[in-house]
Short mmCIF file of N, CA, C and O in Angstrom, two decimals:
data_model
loop_
_atom_site.label_atom_id
_atom_site.label_comp_id
_atom_site.label_asym_id
_atom_site.label_seq_id
_atom_site.Cartn_x
_atom_site.Cartn_y
_atom_site.Cartn_z
N GLU A 201 97.29 107.52 119.03
CA GLU A 201 96.60 105.56 119.80
C GLU A 201 95.17 106.01 120.42
O GLU A 201 94.74 104.93 120.57
N GLU A 202 94.66 107.03 121.06
CA GLU A 202 93.80 107.49 121.66
C GLU A 202 93.03 108.01 120.61
O GLU A 202 91.45 108.56 121.24
N GLU A 203 93.12 107.99 119.50
CA GLU A 203 91.89 108.63 118.59
C GLU A 203 91.31 109.70 118.56
O GLU A 203 90.58 110.36 118.07
N PHE A 204 92.31 110.60 119.77
CA PHE A 204 91.66 112.15 119.78
C PHE A 204 91.23 112.53 118.13
O PHE A 204 90.57 113.62 118.41
N TYR A 205 92.30 112.78 116.93
CA TYR A 205 92.37 113.33 115.71
C TYR A 205 90.85 112.61 115.05
O TYR A 205 90.58 113.88 114.34
N ASN A 206 90.86 111.65 115.55
CA ASN A 206 89.30 111.34 114.90
C ASN A 206 87.90 112.06 114.94
O ASN A 206 87.74 112.20 115.58
N GLY A 207 88.02 112.61 113.42
CA GLY A 207 86.84 113.64 113.69
C GLY A 207 86.56 114.87 113.54
O GLY A 207 85.78 115.61 113.52
N VAL A 208 88.45 115.27 113.86
CA VAL A 208 88.18 116.48 114.35
C VAL A 208 88.52 117.35 113.06
O VAL A 208 88.90 116.65 111.77
N LYS A 209 87.36 118.83 112.65
CA LYS A 209 87.42 119.05 111.45
C LYS A 209 88.94 120.26 111.73
O LYS A 209 89.43 121.03 112.24
N PHE A 210 88.92 120.27 110.71
CA PHE A 210 90.24 121.75 109.56
C PHE A 210 89.19 122.47 110.09
O PHE A 210 87.98 123.25 109.08
N HIS A 211 89.75 124.07 111.25
CA HIS A 211 88.63 125.25 111.35
C HIS A 211 89.07 126.32 110.58
O HIS A 211 88.29 127.06 110.67
N ARG A 212 90.18 126.22 110.53
CA ARG A 212 90.70 127.76 109.96
C ARG A 212 91.18 127.82 108.45
O ARG A 212 92.90 126.43 108.75
N VAL A 213 91.11 127.68 107.40
CA VAL A 213 91.62 127.40 106.33
C VAL A 213 91.77 128.52 105.18
O VAL A 213 91.24 129.29 104.89
N MET A 214 92.94 129.01 105.03
CA MET A 214 93.36 130.63 104.42
C MET A 214 94.09 129.86 103.08
O MET A 214 95.99 130.02 103.33
N ALA A 215 94.05 130.00 101.44
CA ALA A 215 94.06 129.59 100.75
C ALA A 215 95.62 130.76 100.54
O ALA A 215 95.72 131.69 101.36
N GLY A 216 96.82 129.99 100.46
CA GLY A 216 98.33 130.79 99.95
C GLY A 216 98.61 130.69 101.71
O GLY A 216 100.05 131.53 101.72
N PHE A 217 98.31 130.00 102.55
CA PHE A 217 99.44 129.84 103.96
C PHE A 217 99.29 129.36 104.58
O PHE A 217 100.03 128.04 104.07
N MET A 218 98.05 128.51 104.88
CA MET A 218 98.42 127.17 105.68
C MET A 218 96.54 126.87 105.92
O MET A 218 95.53 127.14 105.49
N ILE A 219 96.25 125.79 106.44
CA ILE A 219 95.21 124.80 107.11
C ILE A 219 95.64 124.56 108.15
O ILE A 219 96.73 124.30 108.51
N GLN A 220 94.60 124.95 109.17
CA GLN A 220 94.35 124.11 110.34
C GLN A 220 93.46 123.29 111.18
O GLN A 220 92.69 123.50 110.79
N GLY A 221 93.63 122.70 111.81
CA GLY A 221 93.03 121.80 112.71
C GLY A 221 93.33 120.96 114.20
O GLY A 221 94.78 121.87 114.75
N GLY A 222 93.39 120.59 115.17
CA GLY A 222 93.48 119.59 115.85
C GLY A 222 92.43 120.42 116.98
O GLY A 222 92.59 119.55 117.96
N ASP A 223 91.51 121.27 116.81
CA ASP A 223 90.71 121.65 117.91
C ASP A 223 89.50 120.37 118.31
O ASP A 223 88.96 120.40 117.49
N PRO A 224 89.83 119.96 119.65
CA PRO A 224 88.56 118.64 119.37
C PRO A 224 87.55 119.53 119.73
O PRO A 224 86.16 119.14 119.74
N LEU A 225 87.02 121.11 119.90
CA LEU A 225 85.55 121.45 120.22
C LEU A 225 84.74 121.70 118.86
O LEU A 225 83.83 121.09 118.21
N THR A 226 86.04 121.30 117.60
CA THR A 226 85.15 121.22 116.52
C THR A 226 84.39 119.99 115.99
O THR A 226 83.87 119.66 115.01
N LYS A 227 84.09 118.55 116.92
CA LYS A 227 83.22 117.57 116.65
C LYS A 227 82.35 117.90 117.43
O LYS A 227 81.49 116.99 117.31
N THR A 228 81.80 118.82 118.31
CA THR A 228 80.69 119.71 118.57
C THR A 228 80.18 120.61 117.70
O THR A 228 80.80 121.29 116.63
N GLU A 229 79.00 120.92 117.82
CA GLU A 229 78.16 121.94 116.58
C GLU A 229 78.77 123.89 117.22
O GLU A 229 78.20 124.19 116.56
N GLU A 230 79.46 123.65 118.25
CA GLU A 230 79.97 124.95 118.92
C GLU A 230 80.59 125.45 118.47
O GLU A 230 82.03 125.93 118.38
N TYR A 231 80.55 126.21 116.44
CA TYR A 231 81.23 126.79 116.08
C TYR A 231 82.40 127.75 116.25
O TYR A 231 83.15 128.20 116.10
N LEU A 232 80.87 128.76 117.35
CA LEU A 232 81.77 130.13 117.74
C LEU A 232 82.36 129.34 118.74
O LEU A 232 83.66 130.57 118.68
N ARG A 233 83.00 128.36 119.18
CA ARG A 233 84.25 127.81 120.17
C ARG A 233 85.36 127.35 119.28
O ARG A 233 86.23 127.03 119.67
N TYR A 234 85.11 126.98 118.01
CA TYR A 234 86.31 126.46 117.24
C TYR A 234 87.83 127.11 116.90
O TYR A 234 87.66 128.26 117.05
N GLY A 235 88.95 126.56 117.20
CA GLY A 235 90.11 126.91 117.60
C GLY A 235 90.47 127.53 118.79
O GLY A 235 91.31 128.20 119.37
N THR A 236 89.45 127.74 119.76
CA THR A 236 89.72 127.98 121.31
C THR A 236 89.96 126.71 122.27
O THR A 236 90.47 126.82 123.27
N GLY A 237 90.02 125.01 121.53
CA GLY A 237 89.60 124.40 122.31
C GLY A 237 91.36 123.30 122.07
O GLY A 237 92.19 124.02 121.60
N GLY A 238 91.73 122.81 123.17
CA GLY A 238 92.59 121.93 123.51
C GLY A 238 92.83 120.37 124.33
O GLY A 238 91.70 120.00 124.52
N PRO A 239 93.97 119.93 124.29
CA PRO A 239 93.77 118.69 125.03
C PRO A 239 93.91 118.80 126.74
O PRO A 239 93.27 117.64 127.71
N GLY A 240 93.42 120.00 127.13
CA GLY A 240 93.55 120.96 128.63
C GLY A 240 94.90 120.46 129.33
O GLY A 240 95.01 119.99 130.60
N TYR A 241 96.40 120.57 128.34
CA TYR A 241 97.71 121.02 129.13
C TYR A 241 98.59 121.34 127.86
O TYR A 241 97.73 121.57 126.92
N THR A 242 99.61 122.33 127.97
CA THR A 242 100.21 122.40 127.20
C THR A 242 101.04 121.74 126.68
O THR A 242 101.68 121.40 128.03
N ILE A 243 102.51 122.11 125.86
CA ILE A 243 103.70 121.66 125.78
C ILE A 243 104.77 122.73 125.52
O ILE A 243 103.99 123.54 124.68
N PRO A 244 106.03 122.33 126.17
CA PRO A 244 106.93 123.79 125.54
C PRO A 244 107.10 123.75 124.38
O PRO A 244 107.66 122.72 123.74
N ASP A 245 107.52 124.76 123.74
CA ASP A 245 107.96 125.00 122.23
C ASP A 245 109.03 123.85 122.63
O ASP A 245 110.41 124.26 123.28
N GLU A 246 109.03 123.36 120.62
CA GLU A 246 110.78 122.66 120.90
C GLU A 246 111.24 123.31 119.69
O GLU A 246 111.15 122.74 118.63
N HIS A 247 112.00 124.55 119.39
CA HIS A 247 112.93 125.44 118.43
C HIS A 247 114.17 124.84 118.16
O HIS A 247 114.80 124.69 119.50
N VAL A 248 113.78 124.06 117.22
CA VAL A 248 115.14 123.94 116.68
C VAL A 248 115.32 124.35 115.69
O VAL A 248 114.88 124.17 114.32
N SER A 249 116.59 124.26 115.20
CA SER A 249 117.21 124.79 113.61
C SER A 249 117.50 123.73 112.74
O SER A 249 117.61 122.69 113.39
N GLY A 250 116.87 124.22 111.48
CA GLY A 250 117.71 122.68 111.00
C GLY A 250 116.75 122.41 109.55
O GLY A 250 115.62 123.13 109.13
N GLU A 251 117.74 122.10 108.32
CA GLU A 251 117.22 122.48 107.18
C GLU A 251 115.81 121.94 107.01
O GLU A 251 114.56 122.48 106.43
N PHE A 252 115.18 120.81 107.94
CA PHE A 252 114.16 120.30 107.59
C PHE A 252 113.08 120.67 108.60
O PHE A 252 111.54 120.39 108.68
N LEU A 253 113.19 121.74 109.33
CA LEU A 253 112.52 122.41 110.68
C LEU A 253 112.21 123.92 110.79
O LEU A 253 112.02 124.90 111.74
N THR A 254 111.67 123.57 109.37
CA THR A 254 111.62 125.29 108.74
C THR A 254 109.64 125.39 108.41
O THR A 254 109.87 124.67 107.74
N ASN A 255 109.64 126.38 108.02
CA ASN A 255 108.09 126.20 107.88
C ASN A 255 107.77 126.78 106.18
O ASN A 255 107.61 127.72 106.30
N VAL A 256 108.22 126.13 105.98
CA VAL A 256 107.55 125.45 104.14
C VAL A 256 106.69 124.66 103.63
O VAL A 256 106.17 124.14 105.07
N ARG A 257 106.51 124.81 102.66
CA ARG A 257 105.54 124.28 102.11
C ARG A 257 105.49 122.58 102.43
O ARG A 257 106.35 121.89 102.01
N GLY A 258 104.52 122.49 103.01
CA GLY A 258 103.93 120.90 103.15
C GLY A 258 104.59 120.09 104.40
O GLY A 258 104.28 119.58 105.20
N THR A 259 105.31 121.53 105.55
CA THR A 259 105.03 121.07 106.92
C THR A 259 104.38 121.52 107.43
O THR A 259 103.56 121.90 107.70
N ILE A 260 104.65 120.51 108.85
CA ILE A 260 103.42 120.10 109.87
C ILE A 260 103.93 121.03 111.38
O ILE A 260 105.30 121.06 111.67
N SER A 261 103.70 122.73 111.60
CA SER A 261 103.80 122.93 112.87
C SER A 261 102.93 122.87 114.03
O SER A 261 101.45 122.92 113.55
N MET A 262 102.94 123.31 114.75
CA MET A 262 102.29 123.94 116.18
C MET A 262 101.24 125.42 115.67
O MET A 262 102.30 125.75 116.08
N ALA A 263 100.31 124.80 116.19
CA ALA A 263 99.42 126.52 116.52
C ALA A 263 99.60 126.94 117.99
O ALA A 263 99.33 125.76 118.37
N ASN A 264 99.16 127.88 118.14
CA ASN A 264 99.53 128.22 119.12
C ASN A 264 99.15 129.21 119.71
O ASN A 264 98.48 130.54 118.81
N ARG A 265 98.84 130.24 120.86
CA ARG A 265 98.58 131.66 121.29
C ARG A 265 99.80 132.28 122.18
O ARG A 265 98.99 133.22 122.10
N GLY A 266 101.01 131.79 121.64
CA GLY A 266 101.86 132.50 123.00
C GLY A 266 102.61 131.34 123.04
O GLY A 266 102.57 130.18 122.41
N PRO A 267 104.08 132.05 123.13
CA PRO A 267 104.90 131.45 123.69
C PRO A 267 104.75 129.92 124.57
O PRO A 267 104.03 130.18 125.61
N GLU A 268 105.05 128.86 124.71
CA GLU A 268 105.15 127.48 125.36
C GLU A 268 103.61 127.39 125.46
O GLU A 268 102.90 127.43 126.60
N SER A 269 102.30 127.46 124.05
CA SER A 269 101.39 127.58 124.69
C SER A 269 100.27 126.27 123.65
O SER A 269 99.87 125.78 123.66
N GLY A 270 101.00 125.68 122.86
CA GLY A 270 101.30 124.67 122.33
C GLY A 270 100.25 123.82 123.11
O GLY A 270 100.36 123.46 123.83
N GLY A 271 99.28 122.81 121.93
CA GLY A 271 98.39 121.96 122.43
C GLY A 271 98.02 120.44 121.39
O GLY A 271 98.79 120.08 121.69
N SER A 272 97.07 120.55 120.34
CA SER A 272 96.84 119.88 120.35
C SER A 272 96.12 120.08 118.73
O SER A 272 96.51 119.58 117.65
N GLN A 273 96.34 121.89 118.60
CA GLN A 273 96.32 122.31 116.93
C GLN A 273 97.34 122.41 116.60
O GLN A 273 98.57 122.55 117.07
N PHE A 274 97.38 122.04 115.05
CA PHE A 274 98.59 122.33 114.38
C PHE A 274 97.98 122.93 112.93
O PHE A 274 97.02 123.17 112.65
N PHE A 275 99.12 123.54 112.55
CA PHE A 275 98.92 123.76 110.61
C PHE A 275 99.58 123.19 109.81
O PHE A 275 101.01 122.97 110.55
N ILE A 276 99.15 123.07 108.68
CA ILE A 276 100.10 123.03 107.18
C ILE A 276 100.23 123.59 106.80
O ILE A 276 99.45 123.99 106.07
N ASN A 277 101.43 124.05 106.11
CA ASN A 277 102.01 124.56 105.19
C ASN A 277 101.98 124.33 104.31
O ASN A 277 102.37 123.43 103.64
N VAL A 278 100.76 125.53 102.77
CA VAL A 278 100.36 125.32 101.93
C VAL A 278 101.60 126.00 100.49
O VAL A 278 101.64 125.70 99.62
N VAL A 279 102.00 127.14 101.49
CA VAL A 279 103.60 127.89 100.88
C VAL A 279 104.57 128.03 101.68
O VAL A 279 104.11 127.61 103.06
N ASP A 280 105.74 128.30 101.61
CA ASP A 280 106.77 128.58 102.30
C ASP A 280 106.05 129.78 103.21
O ASP A 280 106.02 130.75 102.47
N ASN A 281 106.42 129.99 104.70
CA ASN A 281 105.99 131.08 105.28
C ASN A 281 107.26 131.04 106.47
O ASN A 281 107.00 130.84 108.09
N THR A 282 108.09 130.85 106.79
CA THR A 282 109.53 130.91 107.33
C THR A 282 109.42 132.09 107.60
O THR A 282 110.33 132.31 108.85
N ASN A 283 108.68 133.15 107.77
CA ASN A 283 108.68 134.15 108.50
C ASN A 283 107.50 133.79 109.71
O ASN A 283 107.49 134.24 111.05
N LEU A 284 107.24 132.42 110.06
CA LEU A 284 106.80 132.06 110.89
C LEU A 284 107.80 131.21 112.00
O LEU A 284 107.81 130.68 113.38
N ASP A 285 109.15 131.18 111.72
CA ASP A 285 110.33 130.05 112.01
C ASP A 285 110.66 131.30 113.19
O ASP A 285 110.90 132.33 113.08
N PHE A 286 111.59 130.36 114.66
CA PHE A 286 111.73 131.47 115.69
C PHE A 286 113.09 131.89 115.49
O PHE A 286 113.31 132.93 116.14
N ASP A 287 113.48 131.71 114.47
CA ASP A 287 115.30 131.71 114.06
C ASP A 287 115.30 132.88 112.70
O ASP A 287 116.20 133.31 112.39
N LYS A 288 114.20 133.08 112.14
CA LYS A 288 114.12 134.16 111.05
C LYS A 288 113.60 134.87 111.06
O LYS A 288 112.32 135.26 111.78
N PRO A 289 114.07 136.00 110.97
CA PRO A 289 112.88 137.33 110.70
C PRO A 289 111.71 137.83 110.07
O PRO A 289 110.51 136.80 109.24
N PRO A 290 110.74 138.32 110.92
CA PRO A 290 110.54 139.70 112.20
C PRO A 290 111.15 138.65 113.16
O PRO A 290 110.69 139.69 114.57
N PHE A 291 110.95 137.45 113.63
CA PHE A 291 112.05 137.00 114.81
C PHE A 291 110.54 137.31 116.02
O PHE A 291 110.22 137.13 117.07
N SER A 292 109.54 137.11 115.48
CA SER A 292 107.92 137.71 116.24
C SER A 292 107.22 136.74 116.58
O SER A 292 106.17 136.37 117.62
N SER A 293 107.56 135.53 116.15
CA SER A 293 106.82 133.86 115.76
C SER A 293 107.27 133.02 115.68
O SER A 293 108.31 132.82 115.44
N LYS A 294 106.65 132.28 116.83
CA LYS A 294 107.34 130.90 117.20
C LYS A 294 106.70 129.86 116.97
O LYS A 294 105.76 129.15 117.77
N HIS A 295 106.46 129.25 115.51
CA HIS A 295 105.55 128.30 115.20
C HIS A 295 106.54 126.66 115.17
O HIS A 295 106.97 126.20 114.19
N PRO A 296 107.06 125.60 116.33
CA PRO A 296 107.99 125.08 115.86
C PRO A 296 107.24 123.39 114.98
O PRO A 296 105.90 123.44 114.73
N VAL A 297 108.68 123.38 113.52
CA VAL A 297 107.86 122.21 112.70
C VAL A 297 107.90 121.13 113.70
O VAL A 297 108.93 120.62 114.80
N PHE A 298 107.11 120.37 112.86
CA PHE A 298 107.31 118.62 114.15
C PHE A 298 107.11 117.40 113.38
O PHE A 298 107.01 116.76 113.41
N GLY A 299 107.33 117.90 111.37
CA GLY A 299 106.47 117.13 111.00
C GLY A 299 106.84 117.91 109.20
O GLY A 299 106.20 118.69 109.09
N ARG A 300 105.90 116.79 108.46
CA ARG A 300 106.26 116.48 107.16
C ARG A 300 105.44 116.23 106.28
O ARG A 300 105.70 114.71 106.63
N VAL A 301 104.20 116.28 105.57
CA VAL A 301 103.30 116.01 104.70
C VAL A 301 104.63 114.62 103.40
O VAL A 301 105.09 115.57 103.12
N LEU A 302 104.34 113.37 103.70
CA LEU A 302 105.23 112.67 102.68
C LEU A 302 104.59 112.22 101.27
O LEU A 302 105.20 112.19 100.21
N LYS A 303 103.44 112.46 101.74
CA LYS A 303 102.05 111.98 100.49
C LYS A 303 101.34 112.74 101.23
O LYS A 303 100.75 112.47 101.73
N GLY A 304 99.49 113.28 99.23
CA GLY A 304 99.10 113.50 99.65
C GLY A 304 99.01 114.75 99.53
O GLY A 304 97.96 115.15 100.38
N MET A 305 100.10 115.37 99.33
CA MET A 305 100.20 117.11 99.33
C MET A 305 98.63 117.73 98.67
O MET A 305 98.28 118.60 98.84
N GLU A 306 98.43 116.95 97.03
CA GLU A 306 97.34 117.45 96.47
C GLU A 306 95.89 117.09 97.52
O GLU A 306 94.90 118.32 96.96
N VAL A 307 96.18 117.00 98.31
CA VAL A 307 94.74 116.79 99.34
C VAL A 307 94.86 117.88 100.11
O VAL A 307 93.55 118.90 100.38
N VAL A 308 95.70 118.31 100.73
CA VAL A 308 96.27 119.97 101.72
C VAL A 308 95.74 120.74 100.72
O VAL A 308 95.25 121.33 100.88
N ASP A 309 96.13 120.64 99.46
CA ASP A 309 96.16 121.77 98.52
C ASP A 309 94.30 122.05 98.12
O ASP A 309 94.22 123.57 98.20
N ALA A 310 94.05 120.95 98.29
CA ALA A 310 92.04 120.76 97.66
C ALA A 310 92.02 121.77 99.16
O ALA A 310 90.68 122.45 98.99
N ILE A 311 92.22 121.32 100.10
CA ILE A 311 91.51 121.80 101.52
C ILE A 311 91.78 123.06 101.29
O ILE A 311 90.80 124.28 101.89
N ALA A 312 93.03 123.60 100.94
CA ALA A 312 93.70 125.29 101.01
C ALA A 312 92.63 126.01 100.03
O ALA A 312 92.23 127.02 100.75
N GLU A 313 92.02 125.33 99.23
CA GLU A 313 91.36 125.49 98.52
C GLU A 313 89.56 126.19 98.41
O GLU A 313 88.46 126.78 97.70
N VAL A 314 88.85 125.02 99.56
CA VAL A 314 87.65 125.15 99.67
C VAL A 314 86.87 126.67 100.48
O VAL A 314 87.43 127.62 100.39
N GLU A 315 85.29 126.57 100.15
CA GLU A 315 85.41 128.36 99.97
C GLU A 315 84.88 128.61 101.86
O GLU A 315 85.03 127.41 102.38
N THR A 316 85.38 129.77 102.02
CA THR A 316 85.86 129.93 104.12
C THR A 316 84.48 131.04 103.91
O THR A 316 83.55 131.19 103.12
N ASN A 317 84.11 130.98 105.16
CA ASN A 317 83.37 132.01 105.55
C ASN A 317 84.51 133.11 105.83
O ASN A 317 85.57 133.40 105.75
N ASP A 318 83.87 134.49 106.71
CA ASP A 318 84.85 135.63 106.65
C ASP A 318 85.64 135.40 107.78
O ASP A 318 86.86 135.73 108.18
N ASN A 319 85.55 134.30 108.92
CA ASN A 319 86.59 133.96 109.72
C ASN A 319 87.42 132.70 109.15
O ASN A 319 88.11 132.20 110.10
N ASP A 320 87.80 132.66 108.08
CA ASP A 320 88.55 131.59 107.41
C ASP A 320 88.20 129.86 107.45
O ASP A 320 89.03 128.85 107.46
N MET A 321 86.48 130.17 107.96
CA MET A 321 86.15 128.62 108.16
C MET A 321 85.54 128.14 107.17
O MET A 321 84.62 128.82 106.64
N PRO A 322 85.68 126.76 106.64
CA PRO A 322 85.44 126.21 105.67
C PRO A 322 83.70 126.25 105.53
O PRO A 322 83.23 126.13 106.92
N LEU A 323 83.00 126.26 104.73
CA LEU A 323 81.70 126.13 104.80
C LEU A 323 80.58 124.98 105.13
O LEU A 323 79.75 124.32 105.45
N GLU A 324 81.21 124.12 104.37
CA GLU A 324 81.25 123.12 104.30
C GLU A 324 82.09 122.01 104.95
O GLU A 324 83.65 121.88 104.84
N PRO A 325 82.22 121.57 106.09
CA PRO A 325 83.13 120.58 106.89
C PRO A 325 84.08 120.05 106.61
O PRO A 325 83.90 119.13 105.45
N VAL A 326 85.12 119.82 106.30
CA VAL A 326 86.51 119.07 106.70
C VAL A 326 86.87 118.48 107.16
O VAL A 326 87.53 119.44 108.42
N ILE A 327 86.95 117.25 107.03
CA ILE A 327 87.17 116.33 108.64
C ILE A 327 87.66 115.33 108.90
O ILE A 327 87.70 114.67 107.72
N ILE A 328 88.22 115.41 109.50
CA ILE A 328 89.79 114.23 109.27
C ILE A 328 89.26 112.87 110.08
O ILE A 328 88.63 112.89 111.09
N GLU A 329 88.99 112.00 109.36
CA GLU A 329 87.91 110.77 109.25
C GLU A 329 88.91 109.78 110.30
O GLU A 329 88.16 109.34 111.29
N LYS A 330 90.25 109.63 109.81
CA LYS A 330 90.83 108.79 111.18
C LYS A 330 92.14 109.00 110.75
O LYS A 330 92.46 109.25 109.45
N VAL A 331 93.27 108.77 111.86
CA VAL A 331 94.48 109.18 112.56
C VAL A 331 94.84 107.75 112.51
O VAL A 331 94.56 107.40 112.99
N GLU A 332 96.22 107.52 111.82
CA GLU A 332 96.73 106.33 111.64
C GLU A 332 98.24 106.01 112.23
O GLU A 332 98.95 107.19 111.49
N ILE A 333 98.76 105.69 113.31
CA ILE A 333 100.54 106.15 113.17
C ILE A 333 100.89 104.80 112.65
O ILE A 333 100.29 103.03 112.95
N ARG A 334 101.64 104.92 111.96
CA ARG A 334 102.59 103.93 110.87
C ARG A 334 104.21 103.90 111.69
O ARG A 334 104.42 105.24 111.38
N ARG A 335 104.68 102.70 111.88
CA ARG A 335 105.51 102.59 112.61
C ARG A 335 106.94 101.92 111.45
O ARG A 335 105.91 101.12 110.82
N PRO A 336 108.44 102.35 110.99
CA PRO A 336 108.62 101.57 110.51
C PRO A 336 109.16 100.00 110.49
O PRO A 336 108.97 99.53 112.74
N ALA A 337 108.59 98.89 109.44
CA ALA A 337 109.02 97.66 109.96
C ALA A 337 111.03 97.26 110.88
O ALA A 337 111.09 98.10 109.89
#
């Protein structure tokens, strides 16, 4: 509702893995800092087991620097990445799933195939133009 994500770029794109965004620094031209920004606070990890809370294709998960360090960055899995679940081997990665792409996975797939540099950053910016929150009627 605060339009935080409007204008944010996908700063990390890895075909066959995931696409990552949510860093407010990507609204600037300071591309060397992309991937290091956040909202100015962290949130606790919410690890919950369940059929719909595993890092499979189309799920949206918290990106982080380690335990309890999530903020605004997220990634969308373009393949099944259950090795990123807290409760599955190798048990070393902890990326809580909090959402799922319900429509438009073809857009996610197209983003996953853009040309990138050696740091997995798209050569041409991929920008989130606008985020809308829709609530059931």
